[in-house]
Coordinates of C-alpha atoms in Angstrom, one line a residue:
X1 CA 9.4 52.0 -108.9
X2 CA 11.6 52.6 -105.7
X3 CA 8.4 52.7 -103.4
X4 CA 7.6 49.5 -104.8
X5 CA 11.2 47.5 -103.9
X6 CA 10.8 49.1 -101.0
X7 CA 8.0 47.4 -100.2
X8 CA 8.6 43.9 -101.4
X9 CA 11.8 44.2 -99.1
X10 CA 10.2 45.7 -96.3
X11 CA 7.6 42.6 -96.9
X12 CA 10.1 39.8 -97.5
X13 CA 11.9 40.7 -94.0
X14 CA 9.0 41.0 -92.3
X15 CA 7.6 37.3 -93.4
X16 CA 11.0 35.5 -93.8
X17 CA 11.3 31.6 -93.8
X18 CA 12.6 30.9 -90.7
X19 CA 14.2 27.7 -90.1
X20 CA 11.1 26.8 -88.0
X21 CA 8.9 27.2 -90.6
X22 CA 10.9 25.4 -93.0
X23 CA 11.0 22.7 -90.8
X24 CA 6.9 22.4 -90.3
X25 CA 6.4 23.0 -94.3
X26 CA 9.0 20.7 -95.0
X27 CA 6.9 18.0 -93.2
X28 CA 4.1 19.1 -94.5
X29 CA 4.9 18.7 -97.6
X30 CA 6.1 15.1 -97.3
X31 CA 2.9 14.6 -95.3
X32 CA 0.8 15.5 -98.5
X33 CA 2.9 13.5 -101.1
X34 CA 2.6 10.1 -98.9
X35 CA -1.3 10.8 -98.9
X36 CA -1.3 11.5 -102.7
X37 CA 0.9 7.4 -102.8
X38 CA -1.1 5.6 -100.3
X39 CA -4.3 6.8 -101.9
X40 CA -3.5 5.1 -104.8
X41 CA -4.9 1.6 -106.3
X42 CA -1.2 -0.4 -106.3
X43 CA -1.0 0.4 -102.8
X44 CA -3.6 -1.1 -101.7
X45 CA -3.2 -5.0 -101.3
X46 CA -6.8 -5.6 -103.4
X47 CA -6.3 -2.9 -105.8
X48 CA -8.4 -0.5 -104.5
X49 CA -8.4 3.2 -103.5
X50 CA -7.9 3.5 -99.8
X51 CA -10.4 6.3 -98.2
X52 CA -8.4 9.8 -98.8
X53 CA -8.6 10.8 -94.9
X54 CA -7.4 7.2 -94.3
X55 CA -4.1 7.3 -96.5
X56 CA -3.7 11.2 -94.8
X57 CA -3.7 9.5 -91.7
X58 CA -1.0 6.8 -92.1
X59 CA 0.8 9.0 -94.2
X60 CA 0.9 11.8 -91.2
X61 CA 1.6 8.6 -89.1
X62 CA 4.8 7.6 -90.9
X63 CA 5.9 10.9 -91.5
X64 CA 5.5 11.5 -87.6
X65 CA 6.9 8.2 -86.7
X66 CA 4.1 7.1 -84.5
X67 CA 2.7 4.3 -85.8
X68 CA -1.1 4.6 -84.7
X69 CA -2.8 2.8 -87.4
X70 CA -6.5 3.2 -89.2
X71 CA -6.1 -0.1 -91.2
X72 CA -3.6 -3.0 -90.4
X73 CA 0.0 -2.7 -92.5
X74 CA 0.9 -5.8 -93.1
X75 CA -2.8 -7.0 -94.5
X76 CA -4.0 -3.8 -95.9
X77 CA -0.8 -2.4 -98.2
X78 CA 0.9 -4.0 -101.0
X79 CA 4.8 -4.2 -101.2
X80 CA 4.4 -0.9 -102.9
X81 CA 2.1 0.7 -99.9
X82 CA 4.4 -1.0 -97.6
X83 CA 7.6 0.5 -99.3
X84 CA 5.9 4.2 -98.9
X85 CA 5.2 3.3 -95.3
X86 CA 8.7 2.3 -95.1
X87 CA 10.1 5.1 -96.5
X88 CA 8.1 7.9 -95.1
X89 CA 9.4 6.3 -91.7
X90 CA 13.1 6.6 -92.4
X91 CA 12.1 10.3 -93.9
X92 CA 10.8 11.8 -90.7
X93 CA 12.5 9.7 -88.1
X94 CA 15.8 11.2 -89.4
X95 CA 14.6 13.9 -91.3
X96 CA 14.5 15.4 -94.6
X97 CA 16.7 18.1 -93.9
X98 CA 19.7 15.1 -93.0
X99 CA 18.8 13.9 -96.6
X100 CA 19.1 17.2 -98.2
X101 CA 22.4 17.6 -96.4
X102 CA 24.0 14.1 -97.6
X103 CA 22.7 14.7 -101.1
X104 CA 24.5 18.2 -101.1
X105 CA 27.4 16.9 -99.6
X106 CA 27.6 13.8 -102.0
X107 CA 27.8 16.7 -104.9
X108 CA 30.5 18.7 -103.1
X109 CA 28.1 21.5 -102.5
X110 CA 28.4 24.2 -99.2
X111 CA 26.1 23.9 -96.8
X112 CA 24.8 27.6 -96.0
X113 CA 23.8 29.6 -93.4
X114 CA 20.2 29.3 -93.9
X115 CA 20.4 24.9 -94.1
X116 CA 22.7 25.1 -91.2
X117 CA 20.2 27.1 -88.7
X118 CA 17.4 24.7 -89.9
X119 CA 19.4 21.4 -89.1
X120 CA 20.2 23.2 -86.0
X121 CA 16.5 23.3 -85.2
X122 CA 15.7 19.7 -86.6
X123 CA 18.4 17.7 -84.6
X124 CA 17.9 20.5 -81.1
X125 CA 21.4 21.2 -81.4
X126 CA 22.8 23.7 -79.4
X127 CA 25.3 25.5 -81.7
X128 CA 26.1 25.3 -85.2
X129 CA 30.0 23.7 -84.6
X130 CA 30.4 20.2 -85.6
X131 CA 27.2 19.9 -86.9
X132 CA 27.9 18.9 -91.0
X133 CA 30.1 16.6 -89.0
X134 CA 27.3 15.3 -87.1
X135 CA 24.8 14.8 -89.8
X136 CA 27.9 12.5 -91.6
X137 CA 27.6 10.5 -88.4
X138 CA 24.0 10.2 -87.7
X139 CA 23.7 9.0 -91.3
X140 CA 26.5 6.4 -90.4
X141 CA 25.1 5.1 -87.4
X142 CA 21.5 5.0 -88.4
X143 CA 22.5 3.0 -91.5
X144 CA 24.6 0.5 -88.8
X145 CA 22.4 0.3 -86.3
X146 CA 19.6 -0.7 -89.0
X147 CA 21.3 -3.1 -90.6
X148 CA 22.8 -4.7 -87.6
X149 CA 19.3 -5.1 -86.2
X150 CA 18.0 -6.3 -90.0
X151 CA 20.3 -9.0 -90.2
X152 CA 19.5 -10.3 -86.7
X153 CA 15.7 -10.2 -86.9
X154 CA 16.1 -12.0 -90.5
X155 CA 18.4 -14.3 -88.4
X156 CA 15.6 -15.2 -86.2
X157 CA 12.7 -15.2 -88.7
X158 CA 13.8 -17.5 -91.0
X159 CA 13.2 -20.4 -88.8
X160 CA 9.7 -19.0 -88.8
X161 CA 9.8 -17.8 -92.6
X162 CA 11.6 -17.9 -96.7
X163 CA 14.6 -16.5 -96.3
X164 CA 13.6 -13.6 -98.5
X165 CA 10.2 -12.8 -96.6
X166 CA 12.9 -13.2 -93.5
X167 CA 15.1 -10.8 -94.7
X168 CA 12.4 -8.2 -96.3
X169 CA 10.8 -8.3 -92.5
X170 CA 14.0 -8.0 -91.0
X171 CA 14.4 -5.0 -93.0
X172 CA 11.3 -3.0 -92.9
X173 CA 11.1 -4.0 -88.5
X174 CA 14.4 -2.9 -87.8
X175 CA 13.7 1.1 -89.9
X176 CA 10.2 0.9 -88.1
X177 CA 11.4 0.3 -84.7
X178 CA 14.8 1.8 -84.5
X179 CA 12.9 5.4 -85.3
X180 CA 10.4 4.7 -83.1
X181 CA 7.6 4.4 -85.4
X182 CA 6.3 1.1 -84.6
X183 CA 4.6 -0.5 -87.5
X184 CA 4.7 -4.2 -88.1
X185 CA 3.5 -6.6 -90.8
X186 CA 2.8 -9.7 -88.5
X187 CA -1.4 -8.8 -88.9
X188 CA -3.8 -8.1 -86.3
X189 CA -4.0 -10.0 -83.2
X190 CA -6.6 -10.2 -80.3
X191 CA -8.2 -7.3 -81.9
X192 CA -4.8 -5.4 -81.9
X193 CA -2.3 -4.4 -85.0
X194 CA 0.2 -5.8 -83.6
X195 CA 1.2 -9.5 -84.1
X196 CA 4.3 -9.6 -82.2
X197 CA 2.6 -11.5 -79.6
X198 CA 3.9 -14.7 -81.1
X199 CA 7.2 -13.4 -80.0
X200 CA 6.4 -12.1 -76.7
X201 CA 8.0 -15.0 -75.1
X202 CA 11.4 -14.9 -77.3
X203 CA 14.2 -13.3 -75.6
X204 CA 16.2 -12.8 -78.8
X205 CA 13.7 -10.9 -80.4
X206 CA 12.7 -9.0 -77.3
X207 CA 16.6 -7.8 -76.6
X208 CA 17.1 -7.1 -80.4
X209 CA 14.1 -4.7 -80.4
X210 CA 14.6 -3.0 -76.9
X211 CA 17.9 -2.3 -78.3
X212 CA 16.5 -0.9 -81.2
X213 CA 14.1 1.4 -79.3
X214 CA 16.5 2.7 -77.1
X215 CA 19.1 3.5 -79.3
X216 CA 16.6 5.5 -81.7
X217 CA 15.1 7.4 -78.3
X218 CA 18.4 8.7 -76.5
X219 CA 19.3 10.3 -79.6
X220 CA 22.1 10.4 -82.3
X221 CA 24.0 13.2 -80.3
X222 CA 24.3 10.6 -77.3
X223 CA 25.1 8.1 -79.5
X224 CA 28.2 9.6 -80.5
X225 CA 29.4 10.6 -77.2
X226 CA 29.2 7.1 -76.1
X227 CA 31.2 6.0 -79.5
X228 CA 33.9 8.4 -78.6
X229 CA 34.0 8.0 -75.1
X230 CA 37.0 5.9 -75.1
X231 CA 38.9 9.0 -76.4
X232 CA 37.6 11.6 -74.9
X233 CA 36.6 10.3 -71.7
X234 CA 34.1 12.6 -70.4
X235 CA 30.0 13.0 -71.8
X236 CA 28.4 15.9 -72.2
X237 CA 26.0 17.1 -69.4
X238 CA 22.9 16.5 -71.9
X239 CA 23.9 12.9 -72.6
X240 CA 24.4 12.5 -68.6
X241 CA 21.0 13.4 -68.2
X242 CA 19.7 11.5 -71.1
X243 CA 21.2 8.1 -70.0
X244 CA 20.4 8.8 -66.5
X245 CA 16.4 9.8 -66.9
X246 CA 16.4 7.3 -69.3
X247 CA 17.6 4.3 -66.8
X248 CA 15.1 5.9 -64.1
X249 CA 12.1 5.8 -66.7
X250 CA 12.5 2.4 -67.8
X251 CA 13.3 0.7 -64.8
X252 CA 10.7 2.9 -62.6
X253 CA 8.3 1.9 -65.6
X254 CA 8.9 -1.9 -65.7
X255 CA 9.1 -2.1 -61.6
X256 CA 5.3 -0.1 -61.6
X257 CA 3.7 -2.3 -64.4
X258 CA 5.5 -6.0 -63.3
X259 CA 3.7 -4.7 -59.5
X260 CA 0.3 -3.7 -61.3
X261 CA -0.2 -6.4 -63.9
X262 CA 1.8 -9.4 -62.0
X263 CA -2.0 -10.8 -60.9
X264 CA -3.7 -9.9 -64.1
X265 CA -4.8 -12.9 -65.8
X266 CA -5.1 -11.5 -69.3
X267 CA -1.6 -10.0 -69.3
X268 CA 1.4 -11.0 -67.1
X269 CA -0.4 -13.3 -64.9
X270 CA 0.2 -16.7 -67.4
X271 CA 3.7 -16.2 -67.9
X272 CA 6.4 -17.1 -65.9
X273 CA 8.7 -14.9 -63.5
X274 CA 11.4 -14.5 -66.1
X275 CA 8.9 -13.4 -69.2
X276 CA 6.7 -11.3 -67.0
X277 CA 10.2 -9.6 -66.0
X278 CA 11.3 -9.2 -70.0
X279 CA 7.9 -8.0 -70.9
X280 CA 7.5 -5.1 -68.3
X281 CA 11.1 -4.2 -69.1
X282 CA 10.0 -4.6 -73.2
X283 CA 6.9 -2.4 -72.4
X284 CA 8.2 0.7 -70.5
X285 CA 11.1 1.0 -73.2
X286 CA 8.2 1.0 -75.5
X287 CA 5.6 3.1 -73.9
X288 CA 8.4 6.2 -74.5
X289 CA 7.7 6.3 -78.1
X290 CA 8.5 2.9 -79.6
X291 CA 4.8 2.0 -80.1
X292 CA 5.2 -2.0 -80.3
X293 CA 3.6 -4.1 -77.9
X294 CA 3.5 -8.0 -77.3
X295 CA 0.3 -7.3 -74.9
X296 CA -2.6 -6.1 -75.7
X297 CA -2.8 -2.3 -73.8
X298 CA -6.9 -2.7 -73.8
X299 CA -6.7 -5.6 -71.3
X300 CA -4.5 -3.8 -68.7
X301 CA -5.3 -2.2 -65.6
X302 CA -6.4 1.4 -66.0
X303 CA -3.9 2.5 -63.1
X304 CA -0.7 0.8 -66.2
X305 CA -2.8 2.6 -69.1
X306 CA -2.4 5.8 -66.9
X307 CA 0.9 4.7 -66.4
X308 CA 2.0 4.8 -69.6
X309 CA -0.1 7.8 -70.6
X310 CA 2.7 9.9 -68.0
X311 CA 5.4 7.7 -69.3
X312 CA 4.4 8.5 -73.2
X313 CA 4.0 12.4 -72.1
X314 CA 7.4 12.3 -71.0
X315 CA 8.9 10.4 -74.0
X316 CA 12.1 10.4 -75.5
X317 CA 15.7 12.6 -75.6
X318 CA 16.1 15.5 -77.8
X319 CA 17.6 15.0 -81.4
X320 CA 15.9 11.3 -81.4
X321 CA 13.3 10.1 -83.3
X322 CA 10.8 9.9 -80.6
X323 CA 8.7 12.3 -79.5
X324 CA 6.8 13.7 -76.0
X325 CA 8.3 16.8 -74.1
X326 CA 11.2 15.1 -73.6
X327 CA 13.6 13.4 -70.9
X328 CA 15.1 16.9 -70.7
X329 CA 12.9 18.8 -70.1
X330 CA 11.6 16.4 -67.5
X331 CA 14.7 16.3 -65.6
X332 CA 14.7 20.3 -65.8
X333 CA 11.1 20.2 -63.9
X334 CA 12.5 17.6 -61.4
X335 CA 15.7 20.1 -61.1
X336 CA 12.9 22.9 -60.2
X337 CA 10.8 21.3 -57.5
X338 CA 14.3 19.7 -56.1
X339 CA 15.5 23.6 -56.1
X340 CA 12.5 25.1 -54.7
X341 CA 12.3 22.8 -52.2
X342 CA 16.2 22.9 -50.9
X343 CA 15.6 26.6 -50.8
X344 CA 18.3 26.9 -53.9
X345 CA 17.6 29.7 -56.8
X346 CA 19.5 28.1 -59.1
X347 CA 18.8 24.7 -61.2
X348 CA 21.6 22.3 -60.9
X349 CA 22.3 19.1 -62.9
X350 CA 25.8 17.3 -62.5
X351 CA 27.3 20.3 -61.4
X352 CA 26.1 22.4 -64.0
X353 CA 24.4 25.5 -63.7
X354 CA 21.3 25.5 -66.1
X355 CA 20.3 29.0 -68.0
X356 CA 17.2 30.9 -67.5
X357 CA 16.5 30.4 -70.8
X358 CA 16.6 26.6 -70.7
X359 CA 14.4 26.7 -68.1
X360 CA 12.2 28.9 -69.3
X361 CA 11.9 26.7 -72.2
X362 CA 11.4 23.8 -70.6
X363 CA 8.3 25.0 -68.7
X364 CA 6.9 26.8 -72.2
X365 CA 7.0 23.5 -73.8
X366 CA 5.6 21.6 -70.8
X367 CA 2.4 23.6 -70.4
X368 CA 1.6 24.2 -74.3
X369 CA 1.9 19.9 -74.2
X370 CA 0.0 19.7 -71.2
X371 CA -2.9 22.0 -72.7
X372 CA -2.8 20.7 -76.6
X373 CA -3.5 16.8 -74.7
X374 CA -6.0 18.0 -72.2
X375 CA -8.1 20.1 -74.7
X376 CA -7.8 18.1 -77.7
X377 CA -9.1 14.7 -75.3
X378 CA -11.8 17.0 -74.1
X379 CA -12.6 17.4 -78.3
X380 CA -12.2 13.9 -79.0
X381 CA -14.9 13.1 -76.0
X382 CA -17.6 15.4 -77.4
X383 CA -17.7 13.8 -80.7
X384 CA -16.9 10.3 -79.5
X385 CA -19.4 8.3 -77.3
X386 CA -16.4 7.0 -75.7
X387 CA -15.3 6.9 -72.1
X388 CA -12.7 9.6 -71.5
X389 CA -9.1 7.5 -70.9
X390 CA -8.8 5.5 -73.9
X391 CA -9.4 9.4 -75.8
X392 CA -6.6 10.7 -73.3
X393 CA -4.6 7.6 -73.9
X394 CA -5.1 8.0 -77.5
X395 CA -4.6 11.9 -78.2
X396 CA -1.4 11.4 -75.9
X397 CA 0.1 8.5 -78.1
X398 CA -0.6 11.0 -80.5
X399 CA 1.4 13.9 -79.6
X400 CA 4.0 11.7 -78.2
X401 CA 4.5 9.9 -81.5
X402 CA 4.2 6.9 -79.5
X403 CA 1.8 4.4 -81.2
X404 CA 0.2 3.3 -78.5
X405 CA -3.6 2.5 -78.5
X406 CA -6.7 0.7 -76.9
X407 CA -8.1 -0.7 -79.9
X408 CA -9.7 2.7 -80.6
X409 CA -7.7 3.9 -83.5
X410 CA -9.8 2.1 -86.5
X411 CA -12.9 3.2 -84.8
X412 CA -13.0 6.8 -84.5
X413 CA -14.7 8.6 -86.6
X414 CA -13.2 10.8 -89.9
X415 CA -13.2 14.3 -87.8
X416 CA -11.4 12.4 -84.9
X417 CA -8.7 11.1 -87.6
X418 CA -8.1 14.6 -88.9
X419 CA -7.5 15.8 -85.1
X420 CA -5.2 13.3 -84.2
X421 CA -3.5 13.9 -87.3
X422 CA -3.1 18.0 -86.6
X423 CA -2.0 16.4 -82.9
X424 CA 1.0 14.0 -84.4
X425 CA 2.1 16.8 -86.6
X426 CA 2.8 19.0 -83.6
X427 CA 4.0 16.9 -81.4
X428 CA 6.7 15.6 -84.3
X429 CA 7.6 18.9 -85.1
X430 CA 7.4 20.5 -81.8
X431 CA 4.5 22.9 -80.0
X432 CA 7.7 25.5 -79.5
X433 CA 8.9 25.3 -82.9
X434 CA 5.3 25.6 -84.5
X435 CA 4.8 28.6 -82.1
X436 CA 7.9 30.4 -83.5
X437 CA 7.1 29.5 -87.3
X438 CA 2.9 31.1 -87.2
X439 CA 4.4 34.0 -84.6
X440 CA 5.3 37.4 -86.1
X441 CA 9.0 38.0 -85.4
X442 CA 9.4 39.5 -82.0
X443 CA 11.3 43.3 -81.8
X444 CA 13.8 43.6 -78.6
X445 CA 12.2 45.3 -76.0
X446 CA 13.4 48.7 -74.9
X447 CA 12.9 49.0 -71.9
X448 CA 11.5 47.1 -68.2
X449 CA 8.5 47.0 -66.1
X450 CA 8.5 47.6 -63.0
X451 CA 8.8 44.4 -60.2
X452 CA 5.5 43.6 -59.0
X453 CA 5.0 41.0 -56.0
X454 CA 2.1 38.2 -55.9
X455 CA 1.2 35.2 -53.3
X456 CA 2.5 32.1 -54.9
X457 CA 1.3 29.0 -52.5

């Protein structure tokens, strides 16, 4: 009887759930319950059964917030596939875990140990100080935020709409846009799912949803720095080098594509200086991870599509609900070269000295993103009889829970839908963080190798 506790507790600590693989289960299991809803009859607009690998796929979609689409929302889905669209959205841009914690805490119950170290790992916090506190105001702000930008779209589309149809778009836009998913209900357009085209020359609209993007991609933990600013009058160095990677990616991204599309007749070229201006500027907030266009991406130059394939790599800040390897971890690469280059050993950002084990990081997470794109395009071209930079452009979008495509989506084939779908899931959850939930726990080494010398350059 003793040998066999002793082996259930020897097993249990050797296979524990760790707050990473909480985190990936937890998704999946949300992942498999919006399949099991969209598959249904009622939520389908004609009644019938949508095509199980079809509902997996906007179901892993929503759930990811990236907004790549196999059949058009607003046509395809009744209210009721529209409300589980909606609400599988708001699920996994915030996260289930911030959920569980408001429930717990509407019910006066502790938060433990264990649901501490996995919000930890859901919002990339750095310690567990402040952080019930933080999940209170991340539930505030994302309520605010969304029903500020609600009430303005609505604004705005009931000159176009009924009131109620107004305010139900305003709604459902303002969720979808602010965590970065990117669905819309306006119907397809030029061959794209995307009918904000009509708008593409309406500067209310444009500001109202650029806002929205980059408020949902610099992250709640910015977000609250810049709300308390005025008190405690310094940021953070993570939100300095959020807000300033950010401002260099957008405007770095809208000066490259207003230079490369300017004389393209089939994007920028018919609209005048002011709009072409907004629309670059609405485009490489976008291309981060917002996913909504007012162009269509198939009929611009392939040196923007490669553009916004690096910009879409790079995504969006830590503890937001976009996706990529981060503006972070970008800044920490740029830090590297800078360093190396100056003849410096260590990394420094605004006078901060960065750990070895941030960088380290940094660098892990950068080349398992670099080879999960790379091979997974390389899959997608041998079963598609495609050319190979809509499949890169696609299986980026993918990982970077960006949304982005070139018209490819609804065309590739069942086996290319389930990869993409294994591709979203990582890149919402994290390559890192999926690493450290399949890996057997790691034991401290005891000892060091030797120093060994190679030829680097």
């Amino acid at each position: 009887m003793s040998k066999h506790r002793s082996k259930t507790s020897k097993k249990r600590k050797s296979n524990p759930l760790t707050p990473a693989k909480t985190l990936s289960f937890g998704f999946g299991i949300i992942i498999i319950l919006g399949t099991f809803l969209l598959s249904l009859g009622p939520a389908s607009a004609d009644g019938r059964p949508m095509k199980l690998i079809d509902a997996f796929f906007m179901a892993t979609s929503a759930t990811c917030v990236t907004g790549l689409a196999v059949v058009d929302t607003g046509t395809h889905f009744s209210l009721f596939g529209e409300i589980v669209i909606l609400t599988l959205t708001q699920l996994g841009g915030l996260g289930f875990m911030t959920f569980g914690t408001l429930i717990a805490l509407a019910f006066n119950r502790r938060i433990s140990l264990r649901e501490k170290l996995v919000l930890q790992e859901a919002m990339n916090y750095n310690s567990m100080e402040g952080l019930v506190t933080l999940i209170r105001r991340v539930i505030t702000y994302a309520v605010v935020i969304e029903g500020t930008g609600a009430l303005l779209l609505a604004a705005r589309w009931m000159l176009d709409m009924p009131w109620h149809k107004a305010l139900y778009y305003g709604i459902f836009h303002s969720i979808s846009i602010f965590n970065n998913a990117g669905f819309d209900l306006f119907g397809p357009l030029h061959g794209e799912f995307s009918g904000l085209s009509e708008y593409s020359n309406d500067p209310f609209v444009n500001v109202v949803l650029m806002i929205l993007i980059v408020l949902g991609g610099i992250g709640f933990i910015v977000i609250s720095d810049l709300l308390h600013y005025s008190r405690t009058r310094k940021l953070s160095l993570h939100s300095k080098v959020v807000l300033s990677m950010s401002a260099f990616l957008i405007v770095g991204g809208a000066l490259m594509m207003f230079i490369l599309e300017m004389g393209n007749p089939a994007t920028l070229k018919p609209l005048g200086w002011g709009n072409q201006i907004m629309t670059s500027l609405f485009h490489s907030i976008s291309s981060r991870s917002g996913g909504v266009s007012t162009l269509s991406m198939a009929d611009m130059q392939h040196s923007t599509q490669f553009m916004f394939i690096l910009l879409m790599f790079i995504g969006a800040a830590p503890g937001s609900t976009g996706g990529g390897i981060k503006v972070t971890v970008f800044a920490v690469l740029l830090g590297a070269m800078y360093s190396m280059l100056r003849g410096r050993e260590d990394i420094v950002l605004f006078r901060r000295r960065l750990s070895k084990g941030a960088i380290m990081r940094a660098i892990t997470q950068t080349w398992l993103a670099l080879f999960l794109v790379i091979f997974v395009a390389m899959v997608l071209s041998a079963i598609e009889d495609r050319e190979f930079l809509p499949l890169l452009f696609e299986t980026t979008s993918a990982f970077a829970t960006a949304g982005f495509s070139l018209d490819l989506t609804p065309r590739l084939t069942d086996t290319s839908k389930g990869v993409l779908c294994l591709v979203m899931f990582l890149g919402r959850v994290g390559p890192v963080t999926l690493a450290y939930a399949l890996a057997p726990k790691s034991e401290k080494e005891l000892f060091k190798y030797p120093e060994g010398k190679i030829t680097i350059g």
